[in-house]
Amino acid sequence: MGVKYFILMVACFIGNTILAQDKKICEEIVGIAVDGVNNRSTDELKRHLAPDFTCAGQTGTVAMTVMEQLVTQLNEHISDIREISERQENGTLTLVYDFNYSKRLGHKNATFVFDTNNRLQQMDLLSVQIKKINPKADFEVSAQDIISVPMEIRNGLIVVTAKLNGVERKFILDSGAPTLYLNSRYFANDSIVSISTAKSVNSTISGQDVIRVKSFDFRGIRIHDTDFVMSNLSHLLENEEIYGLIGYRPIKDYDWLFDYANKTLTLIKPDKTADYIGKMHWTTYELPLKMVSETLHIPCVKGKIGAAEVHLGIDCGASTNLLDAALFDELKNYLTDIAVSELTGASKQKASVQKAVVPSLVFGEKSFEHVATVFNDMSHLNAHMENKINGLIGYEILSRQKVLLSMESRKIIFIE
């Protein structure tokens, strides 16, 4: 009996040694996570994840997305860590630490769970609440058939006012943004992370926070108790208190009449547009529009630059005329005033770009002379489109005369 008992004990000891985690290796992986936060990189950490890795209660690709956002976009520095507890059960090793974030979060608990192969099975850096927003949340349509909206022009951007949670605030009107998008500078909400990706015409913005809006009222266009994405947009107009972007969905039920000379945006119910224009006795010129995709509500109009045919998206949030960098060499001999400039989008990233003046941009029989233009890579935008575009027009074209955009009728009307 003694020999059998000894053999059994040795077998159990060997088995437990094989299955037990190497704490030193696990601690090194925790150190890799700390370095990842401080350096905003998950490249090394990804090599140590278990196949069933979870983060913030999420699994699979969602867990990976949440981890990416926490590590790369937390914008924090972990200055010190201290182990709080260690627990081994059910084949896992759980290590809990106190992380000292030196910028704004202070001391927070972080939990790491390792499987028997020393792979990271679970990581919870913060007490995170995951929210999935509904990007197609509908706004209540105003009772008015025609809404006159005063607008200010700042650096080629349209600034309007709307009531957010009962207080009048300034917003940038940006038809290229999908919906209402808020400036996180004015909202203290560090514990909510969005797993959504918000796409605007000029950039793709990932890893934003989410905030619940109690009420939003843009000239009678309203929504209540709805979650929206937010990130820091202060760089767009640094000297203005801009609370966010008003995108496509709030104004989708109207035709849009831009009158920069009189600093007015008129929103018109589509079935009232013909009567409205008729009463004004304007001279008009119409061209057809097509949408770039079923999901991105960006209208596109065909034009010509020299001998080159171009398809251009229309975005009132584009303060600068934009053409794809792939066109630069083709148009180079036609352009004037070529130079290098910087372009900044909603993602806050700056890029060095070629800029030039297009001598003539023609839409049908309508011609625009001396159009200031920048050239930038548009592959990130075209990747999401069924109908590819060669550029974007905004302020440079829309500000030169009255322009009406009708999404329902799929036409652009130039008005003299």
PDB file of C-alpha atoms in Angstrom, residues 121-365:
ATOM      1  CA  GLN A 121      -7.537  33.862 -21.361  1.00  0.00           C
ATOM      2  CA  GLN A 122      -9.137  36.985 -19.935  1.00  0.00           C
ATOM      3  CA  MET A 123      -8.079  40.602 -19.473  1.00  0.00           C
ATOM      4  CA  ASP A 124     -10.046  43.352 -17.771  1.00  0.00           C
ATOM      5  CA  LEU A 125      -8.055  46.575 -17.492  1.00  0.00           C
ATOM      6  CA  LEU A 126     -11.009  48.678 -16.346  1.00  0.00           C
ATOM      7  CA  SER A 127     -14.601  48.233 -15.313  1.00  0.00           C
ATOM      8  CA  VAL A 128     -15.849  48.717 -18.851  1.00  0.00           C
ATOM      9  CA  GLN A 129     -19.406  48.848 -20.080  1.00  0.00           C
ATOM     10  CA  ILE A 130     -19.805  47.803 -23.709  1.00  0.00           C
ATOM     11  CA  LYS A 131     -22.476  49.609 -25.678  1.00  0.00           C
ATOM     12  CA  LYS A 132     -23.579  48.955 -29.227  1.00  0.00           C
ATOM     13  CA  ILE A 133     -25.114  52.001 -30.817  1.00  0.00           C
ATOM     14  CA  ASN A 134     -27.827  51.974 -33.434  1.00  0.00           C
ATOM     15  CA  PRO A 135     -26.386  54.102 -36.280  1.00  0.00           C
ATOM     16  CA  LYS A 136     -29.804  54.143 -37.976  1.00  0.00           C
ATOM     17  CA  ALA A 137     -31.732  55.598 -35.044  1.00  0.00           C
ATOM     18  CA  ASP A 138     -34.484  57.744 -36.548  1.00  0.00           C
ATOM     19  CA  PHE A 139     -35.101  61.346 -35.586  1.00  0.00           C
ATOM     20  CA  GLU A 140     -38.583  62.764 -35.129  1.00  0.00           C
ATOM     21  CA  VAL A 141     -39.426  64.906 -38.154  1.00  0.00           C
ATOM     22  CA  SER A 142     -40.378  68.533 -37.554  1.00  0.00           C
ATOM     23  CA  ALA A 143     -43.986  69.604 -38.118  1.00  0.00           C
ATOM     24  CA  GLN A 144     -42.675  72.384 -40.386  1.00  0.00           C
ATOM     25  CA  ASP A 145     -42.534  71.802 -44.139  1.00  0.00           C
ATOM     26  CA  ILE A 146     -39.827  74.435 -44.538  1.00  0.00           C
ATOM     27  CA  ILE A 147     -37.176  75.174 -41.927  1.00  0.00           C
ATOM     28  CA  SER A 148     -34.870  78.174 -42.220  1.00  0.00           C
ATOM     29  CA  VAL A 149     -31.597  77.588 -40.356  1.00  0.00           C
ATOM     30  CA  PRO A 150     -29.147  80.475 -39.766  1.00  0.00           C
ATOM     31  CA  MET A 151     -25.590  79.350 -40.326  1.00  0.00           C
ATOM     32  CA  GLU A 152     -22.155  80.748 -39.609  1.00  0.00           C
ATOM     33  CA  ILE A 153     -19.189  79.914 -41.828  1.00  0.00           C
ATOM     34  CA  ARG A 154     -15.942  79.093 -40.030  1.00  0.00           C
ATOM     35  CA  ASN A 155     -12.933  77.972 -42.079  1.00  0.00           C
ATOM     36  CA  GLY A 156     -15.268  76.666 -44.753  1.00  0.00           C
ATOM     37  CA  LEU A 157     -17.386  74.714 -42.248  1.00  0.00           C
ATOM     38  CA  ILE A 158     -21.084  75.338 -41.552  1.00  0.00           C
ATOM     39  CA  VAL A 159     -21.818  76.072 -37.886  1.00  0.00           C
ATOM     40  CA  VAL A 160     -25.424  75.867 -36.664  1.00  0.00           C
ATOM     41  CA  THR A 161     -27.123  75.744 -33.268  1.00  0.00           C
ATOM     42  CA  ALA A 162     -29.273  73.020 -31.738  1.00  0.00           C
ATOM     43  CA  LYS A 163     -30.510  72.205 -28.248  1.00  0.00           C
ATOM     44  CA  LEU A 164     -28.616  69.363 -26.572  1.00  0.00           C
ATOM     45  CA  ASN A 165     -30.166  68.175 -23.320  1.00  0.00           C
ATOM     46  CA  GLY A 166     -32.158  71.410 -23.250  1.00  0.00           C
ATOM     47  CA  VAL A 167     -29.188  73.777 -23.736  1.00  0.00           C
ATOM     48  CA  GLU A 168     -28.443  75.567 -27.009  1.00  0.00           C
ATOM     49  CA  ARG A 169     -25.074  74.477 -28.385  1.00  0.00           C
ATOM     50  CA  LYS A 170     -23.035  74.939 -31.552  1.00  0.00           C
ATOM     51  CA  PHE A 171     -22.611  72.089 -34.035  1.00  0.00           C
ATOM     52  CA  ILE A 172     -20.899  71.622 -37.391  1.00  0.00           C
ATOM     53  CA  LEU A 173     -23.265  70.527 -40.144  1.00  0.00           C
ATOM     54  CA  ASP A 174     -21.562  67.630 -41.919  1.00  0.00           C
ATOM     55  CA  SER A 175     -23.696  65.697 -44.401  1.00  0.00           C
ATOM     56  CA  GLY A 176     -20.873  63.179 -44.833  1.00  0.00           C
ATOM     57  CA  ALA A 177     -21.208  62.027 -41.204  1.00  0.00           C
ATOM     58  CA  PRO A 178     -23.842  59.294 -40.789  1.00  0.00           C
ATOM     59  CA  THR A 179     -25.737  60.758 -37.831  1.00  0.00           C
ATOM     60  CA  LEU A 180     -25.300  62.926 -34.729  1.00  0.00           C
ATOM     61  CA  TYR A 181     -21.704  62.721 -33.508  1.00  0.00           C
ATOM     62  CA  LEU A 182     -20.586  64.397 -30.264  1.00  0.00           C
ATOM     63  CA  ASN A 183     -17.428  66.115 -29.048  1.00  0.00           C
ATOM     64  CA  SER A 184     -16.136  64.169 -26.011  1.00  0.00           C
ATOM     65  CA  ARG A 185     -14.304  67.256 -24.764  1.00  0.00           C
ATOM     66  CA  TYR A 186     -17.527  68.336 -23.077  1.00  0.00           C
ATOM     67  CA  PHE A 187     -18.592  64.990 -21.607  1.00  0.00           C
ATOM     68  CA  ALA A 188     -16.856  63.273 -18.674  1.00  0.00           C
ATOM     69  CA  ASN A 189     -17.576  59.598 -19.298  1.00  0.00           C
ATOM     70  CA  ASP A 190     -14.450  57.490 -19.090  1.00  0.00           C
ATOM     71  CA  SER A 191     -15.996  54.061 -18.467  1.00  0.00           C
ATOM     72  CA  ILE A 192     -18.030  53.527 -21.632  1.00  0.00           C
ATOM     73  CA  VAL A 193     -16.390  52.081 -24.738  1.00  0.00           C
ATOM     74  CA  SER A 194     -18.028  51.717 -28.125  1.00  0.00           C
ATOM     75  CA  ILE A 195     -17.350  48.641 -30.226  1.00  0.00           C
ATOM     76  CA  SER A 196     -18.767  50.448 -33.221  1.00  0.00           C
ATOM     77  CA  THR A 197     -16.851  52.223 -35.977  1.00  0.00           C
ATOM     78  CA  ALA A 198     -18.169  55.564 -37.158  1.00  0.00           C
ATOM     79  CA  LYS A 199     -17.358  56.454 -40.746  1.00  0.00           C
ATOM     80  CA  SER A 200     -17.312  59.977 -42.057  1.00  0.00           C
ATOM     81  CA  VAL A 201     -16.502  61.080 -45.566  1.00  0.00           C
ATOM     82  CA  ASN A 202     -13.059  62.385 -44.689  1.00  0.00           C
ATOM     83  CA  SER A 203     -11.943  59.609 -42.367  1.00  0.00           C
ATOM     84  CA  THR A 204     -12.728  56.425 -40.488  1.00  0.00           C
ATOM     85  CA  ILE A 205     -12.914  57.001 -36.768  1.00  0.00           C
ATOM     86  CA  SER A 206     -12.461  53.978 -34.484  1.00  0.00           C
ATOM     87  CA  GLY A 207     -12.648  53.430 -30.750  1.00  0.00           C
ATOM     88  CA  GLN A 208     -14.943  56.218 -29.758  1.00  0.00           C
ATOM     89  CA  ASP A 209     -16.793  56.421 -26.498  1.00  0.00           C
ATOM     90  CA  VAL A 210     -20.576  56.338 -26.362  1.00  0.00           C
ATOM     91  CA  ILE A 211     -22.845  58.707 -24.487  1.00  0.00           C
ATOM     92  CA  ARG A 212     -26.599  58.741 -23.959  1.00  0.00           C
ATOM     93  CA  VAL A 213     -28.311  61.902 -25.178  1.00  0.00           C
ATOM     94  CA  LYS A 214     -31.397  62.755 -23.127  1.00  0.00           C
ATOM     95  CA  SER A 215     -32.721  65.149 -25.744  1.00  0.00           C
ATOM     96  CA  PHE A 216     -31.620  66.739 -29.006  1.00  0.00           C
ATOM     97  CA  ASP A 217     -33.631  69.364 -30.908  1.00  0.00           C
ATOM     98  CA  PHE A 218     -32.505  70.845 -34.212  1.00  0.00           C
ATOM     99  CA  ARG A 219     -35.229  73.264 -35.277  1.00  0.00           C
ATOM    100  CA  GLY A 220     -37.959  70.745 -34.408  1.00  0.00           C
ATOM    101  CA  ILE A 221     -36.013  67.672 -35.565  1.00  0.00           C
ATOM    102  CA  ARG A 222     -35.771  65.707 -32.324  1.00  0.00           C
ATOM    103  CA  ILE A 223     -34.562  62.541 -30.660  1.00  0.00           C
ATOM    104  CA  HIS A 224     -34.677  61.384 -27.021  1.00  0.00           C
ATOM    105  CA  ASP A 225     -32.785  58.904 -24.818  1.00  0.00           C
ATOM    106  CA  THR A 226     -30.504  57.577 -27.531  1.00  0.00           C
ATOM    107  CA  ASP A 227     -26.838  56.546 -27.499  1.00  0.00           C
ATOM    108  CA  PHE A 228     -24.412  58.320 -29.836  1.00  0.00           C
ATOM    109  CA  VAL A 229     -20.705  58.040 -30.527  1.00  0.00           C
ATOM    110  CA  MET A 230     -18.321  60.719 -29.346  1.00  0.00           C
ATOM    111  CA  SER A 231     -14.632  61.551 -29.615  1.00  0.00           C
ATOM    112  CA  ASN A 232     -12.533  64.686 -29.294  1.00  0.00           C
ATOM    113  CA  LEU A 233     -13.404  66.995 -32.200  1.00  0.00           C
ATOM    114  CA  SER A 234     -11.959  70.180 -30.715  1.00  0.00           C
ATOM    115  CA  HIS A 235      -9.235  70.386 -33.371  1.00  0.00           C
ATOM    116  CA  LEU A 236     -11.812  71.056 -36.106  1.00  0.00           C
ATOM    117  CA  LEU A 237     -12.528  74.589 -34.858  1.00  0.00           C
ATOM    118  CA  GLU A 238     -10.158  75.165 -31.956  1.00  0.00           C
ATOM    119  CA  ASN A 239     -11.521  78.577 -30.964  1.00  0.00           C
ATOM    120  CA  GLU A 240     -15.194  77.545 -30.957  1.00  0.00           C
ATOM    121  CA  GLU A 241     -17.191  75.511 -28.451  1.00  0.00           C
ATOM    122  CA  ILE A 242     -18.358  72.893 -30.956  1.00  0.00           C
ATOM    123  CA  TYR A 243     -20.420  70.153 -29.326  1.00  0.00           C
ATOM    124  CA  GLY A 244     -20.417  67.800 -32.295  1.00  0.00           C
ATOM    125  CA  LEU A 245     -21.457  67.096 -35.876  1.00  0.00           C
ATOM    126  CA  ILE A 246     -24.990  67.004 -37.245  1.00  0.00           C
ATOM    127  CA  GLY A 247     -24.827  64.392 -39.990  1.00  0.00           C
ATOM    128  CA  TYR A 248     -27.092  62.842 -42.592  1.00  0.00           C
ATOM    129  CA  ARG A 249     -29.818  61.109 -40.563  1.00  0.00           C
ATOM    130  CA  PRO A 250     -31.200  64.161 -38.706  1.00  0.00           C
ATOM    131  CA  ILE A 251     -31.816  65.970 -42.030  1.00  0.00           C
ATOM    132  CA  LYS A 252     -32.497  63.007 -44.342  1.00  0.00           C
ATOM    133  CA  ASP A 253     -36.238  63.737 -44.690  1.00  0.00           C
ATOM    134  CA  TYR A 254     -35.602  67.125 -46.296  1.00  0.00           C
ATOM    135  CA  ASP A 255     -34.085  68.649 -49.414  1.00  0.00           C
ATOM    136  CA  TRP A 256     -31.149  70.911 -48.536  1.00  0.00           C
ATOM    137  CA  LEU A 257     -30.861  74.422 -49.944  1.00  0.00           C
ATOM    138  CA  PHE A 258     -27.484  76.026 -49.222  1.00  0.00           C
ATOM    139  CA  ASP A 259     -27.279  79.828 -49.462  1.00  0.00           C
ATOM    140  CA  TYR A 260     -23.844  80.883 -48.244  1.00  0.00           C
ATOM    141  CA  ALA A 261     -24.295  84.502 -49.350  1.00  0.00           C
ATOM    142  CA  ASN A 262     -27.257  84.920 -47.006  1.00  0.00           C
ATOM    143  CA  LYS A 263     -25.833  82.479 -44.430  1.00  0.00           C
ATOM    144  CA  THR A 264     -28.945  80.320 -44.505  1.00  0.00           C
ATOM    145  CA  LEU A 265     -29.641  76.611 -44.841  1.00  0.00           C
ATOM    146  CA  THR A 266     -33.239  75.888 -45.831  1.00  0.00           C
ATOM    147  CA  LEU A 267     -34.598  72.402 -45.176  1.00  0.00           C
ATOM    148  CA  ILE A 268     -37.598  71.666 -47.419  1.00  0.00           C
ATOM    149  CA  LYS A 269     -39.935  68.665 -47.421  1.00  0.00           C
ATOM    150  CA  PRO A 270     -39.351  67.072 -50.854  1.00  0.00           C
ATOM    151  CA  ASP A 271     -42.996  67.387 -51.933  1.00  0.00           C
ATOM    152  CA  LYS A 272     -42.807  71.155 -51.285  1.00  0.00           C
ATOM    153  CA  THR A 273     -39.551  71.851 -53.154  1.00  0.00           C
ATOM    154  CA  ALA A 274     -40.989  72.505 -56.631  1.00  0.00           C
ATOM    155  CA  ASP A 275     -43.509  75.038 -55.287  1.00  0.00           C
ATOM    156  CA  TYR A 276     -40.842  76.734 -53.185  1.00  0.00           C
ATOM    157  CA  ILE A 277     -38.479  77.177 -56.142  1.00  0.00           C
ATOM    158  CA  GLY A 278     -41.327  78.242 -58.433  1.00  0.00           C
ATOM    159  CA  LYS A 279     -42.344  81.057 -56.110  1.00  0.00           C
ATOM    160  CA  MET A 280     -38.799  82.414 -56.098  1.00  0.00           C
ATOM    161  CA  HIS A 281     -38.628  82.701 -59.918  1.00  0.00           C
ATOM    162  CA  TRP A 282     -35.030  81.505 -59.885  1.00  0.00           C
ATOM    163  CA  THR A 283     -32.995  80.400 -62.889  1.00  0.00           C
ATOM    164  CA  THR A 284     -32.025  76.803 -62.231  1.00  0.00           C
ATOM    165  CA  TYR A 285     -29.844  74.107 -63.763  1.00  0.00           C
ATOM    166  CA  GLU A 286     -30.332  70.465 -62.738  1.00  0.00           C
ATOM    167  CA  LEU A 287     -28.056  67.447 -62.895  1.00  0.00           C
ATOM    168  CA  PRO A 288     -28.681  63.877 -61.743  1.00  0.00           C
ATOM    169  CA  LEU A 289     -27.127  62.442 -58.598  1.00  0.00           C
ATOM    170  CA  LYS A 290     -26.403  58.870 -57.657  1.00  0.00           C
ATOM    171  CA  MET A 291     -25.589  57.487 -54.231  1.00  0.00           C
ATOM    172  CA  VAL A 292     -22.147  55.994 -53.705  1.00  0.00           C
ATOM    173  CA  SER A 293     -23.559  52.993 -51.793  1.00  0.00           C
ATOM    174  CA  GLU A 294     -26.623  51.675 -50.015  1.00  0.00           C
ATOM    175  CA  THR A 295     -25.121  52.382 -46.605  1.00  0.00           C
ATOM    176  CA  LEU A 296     -23.102  55.584 -47.135  1.00  0.00           C
ATOM    177  CA  HIS A 297     -25.542  58.352 -48.014  1.00  0.00           C
ATOM    178  CA  ILE A 298     -23.147  60.430 -50.072  1.00  0.00           C
ATOM    179  CA  PRO A 299     -24.552  61.865 -53.330  1.00  0.00           C
ATOM    180  CA  CYS A 300     -22.268  61.845 -56.346  1.00  0.00           C
ATOM    181  CA  VAL A 301     -22.267  64.076 -59.456  1.00  0.00           C
ATOM    182  CA  LYS A 302     -20.351  63.593 -62.710  1.00  0.00           C
ATOM    183  CA  GLY A 303     -17.970  66.342 -63.832  1.00  0.00           C
ATOM    184  CA  LYS A 304     -14.926  67.086 -65.980  1.00  0.00           C
ATOM    185  CA  ILE A 305     -11.505  68.500 -65.256  1.00  0.00           C
ATOM    186  CA  GLY A 306      -9.797  69.209 -68.523  1.00  0.00           C
ATOM    187  CA  ALA A 307     -10.244  66.022 -70.542  1.00  0.00           C
ATOM    188  CA  ALA A 308     -10.672  63.822 -67.449  1.00  0.00           C
ATOM    189  CA  GLU A 309     -14.133  62.656 -66.378  1.00  0.00           C
ATOM    190  CA  VAL A 310     -14.528  62.621 -62.591  1.00  0.00           C
ATOM    191  CA  HIS A 311     -17.214  61.392 -60.205  1.00  0.00           C
ATOM    192  CA  LEU A 312     -17.357  63.624 -57.141  1.00  0.00           C
ATOM    193  CA  GLY A 313     -19.124  63.067 -53.841  1.00  0.00           C
ATOM    194  CA  ILE A 314     -20.880  66.057 -52.281  1.00  0.00           C
ATOM    195  CA  ASP A 315     -20.233  66.756 -48.598  1.00  0.00           C
ATOM    196  CA  CYS A 316     -21.119  70.051 -46.945  1.00  0.00           C
ATOM    197  CA  GLY A 317     -18.615  69.160 -44.206  1.00  0.00           C
ATOM    198  CA  ALA A 318     -15.723  69.267 -46.693  1.00  0.00           C
ATOM    199  CA  SER A 319     -14.102  72.645 -46.120  1.00  0.00           C
ATOM    200  CA  THR A 320     -11.648  71.960 -48.937  1.00  0.00           C
ATOM    201  CA  ASN A 321     -12.181  70.589 -52.427  1.00  0.00           C
ATOM    202  CA  LEU A 322     -10.607  67.116 -52.503  1.00  0.00           C
ATOM    203  CA  LEU A 323      -9.380  64.904 -55.342  1.00  0.00           C
ATOM    204  CA  ASP A 324      -7.867  61.434 -55.166  1.00  0.00           C
ATOM    205  CA  ALA A 325      -4.060  61.489 -55.137  1.00  0.00           C
ATOM    206  CA  ALA A 326      -4.185  58.939 -57.954  1.00  0.00           C
ATOM    207  CA  LEU A 327      -5.370  61.752 -60.264  1.00  0.00           C
ATOM    208  CA  PHE A 328      -2.497  64.109 -59.549  1.00  0.00           C
ATOM    209  CA  ASP A 329      -0.069  62.853 -62.186  1.00  0.00           C
ATOM    210  CA  GLU A 330      -2.823  62.715 -64.829  1.00  0.00           C
ATOM    211  CA  LEU A 331      -3.878  66.327 -64.128  1.00  0.00           C
ATOM    212  CA  LYS A 332      -0.475  67.784 -63.223  1.00  0.00           C
ATOM    213  CA  ASN A 333       0.069  69.630 -66.501  1.00  0.00           C
ATOM    214  CA  TYR A 334      -3.424  71.158 -66.234  1.00  0.00           C
ATOM    215  CA  LEU A 335      -3.048  72.437 -62.667  1.00  0.00           C
ATOM    216  CA  THR A 336      -1.634  75.732 -61.389  1.00  0.00           C
ATOM    217  CA  ASP A 337      -0.141  76.892 -58.073  1.00  0.00           C
ATOM    218  CA  ILE A 338       1.050  73.416 -57.056  1.00  0.00           C
ATOM    219  CA  ALA A 339       2.361  73.199 -53.476  1.00  0.00           C
ATOM    220  CA  VAL A 340       2.378  70.973 -50.363  1.00  0.00           C
ATOM    221  CA  SER A 341      -0.085  71.424 -47.503  1.00  0.00           C
ATOM    222  CA  GLU A 342      -1.537  69.603 -44.464  1.00  0.00           C
ATOM    223  CA  LEU A 343      -5.016  68.094 -44.286  1.00  0.00           C
ATOM    224  CA  THR A 344      -6.746  67.314 -40.979  1.00  0.00           C
ATOM    225  CA  GLY A 345      -9.943  65.268 -40.731  1.00  0.00           C
ATOM    226  CA  ALA A 346     -12.307  64.212 -37.961  1.00  0.00           C
ATOM    227  CA  SER A 347      -9.840  61.544 -36.827  1.00  0.00           C
ATOM    228  CA  LYS A 348      -7.380  64.353 -35.874  1.00  0.00           C
ATOM    229  CA  GLN A 349      -4.673  62.810 -38.033  1.00  0.00           C
ATOM    230  CA  LYS A 350      -2.686  65.185 -40.225  1.00  0.00           C
ATOM    231  CA  ALA A 351      -1.370  64.243 -43.628  1.00  0.00           C
ATOM    232  CA  SER A 352       0.971  66.037 -46.021  1.00  0.00           C
ATOM    233  CA  VAL A 353      -0.838  66.464 -49.316  1.00  0.00           C
ATOM    234  CA  GLN A 354      -0.384  68.108 -52.691  1.00  0.00           C
ATOM    235  CA  LYS A 355      -2.504  71.190 -53.242  1.00  0.00           C
ATOM    236  CA  ALA A 356      -3.199  73.080 -56.449  1.00  0.00           C
ATOM    237  CA  VAL A 357      -5.732  75.198 -58.288  1.00  0.00           C
ATOM    238  CA  VAL A 358      -7.994  73.492 -60.828  1.00  0.00           C
ATOM    239  CA  PRO A 359      -8.476  76.074 -63.624  1.00  0.00           C
ATOM    240  CA  SER A 360     -11.967  74.786 -64.499  1.00  0.00           C
ATOM    241  CA  LEU A 361     -14.290  72.195 -62.966  1.00  0.00           C
ATOM    242  CA  VAL A 362     -17.297  71.535 -65.187  1.00  0.00           C
ATOM    243  CA  PHE A 363     -20.642  69.914 -64.362  1.00  0.00           C
ATOM    244  CA  GLY A 364     -22.679  69.567 -67.541  1.00  0.00           C
ATOM    245  CA  GLU A 365     -23.027  73.175 -68.750  1.00  0.00           C
TER     246      GLU A 365
END
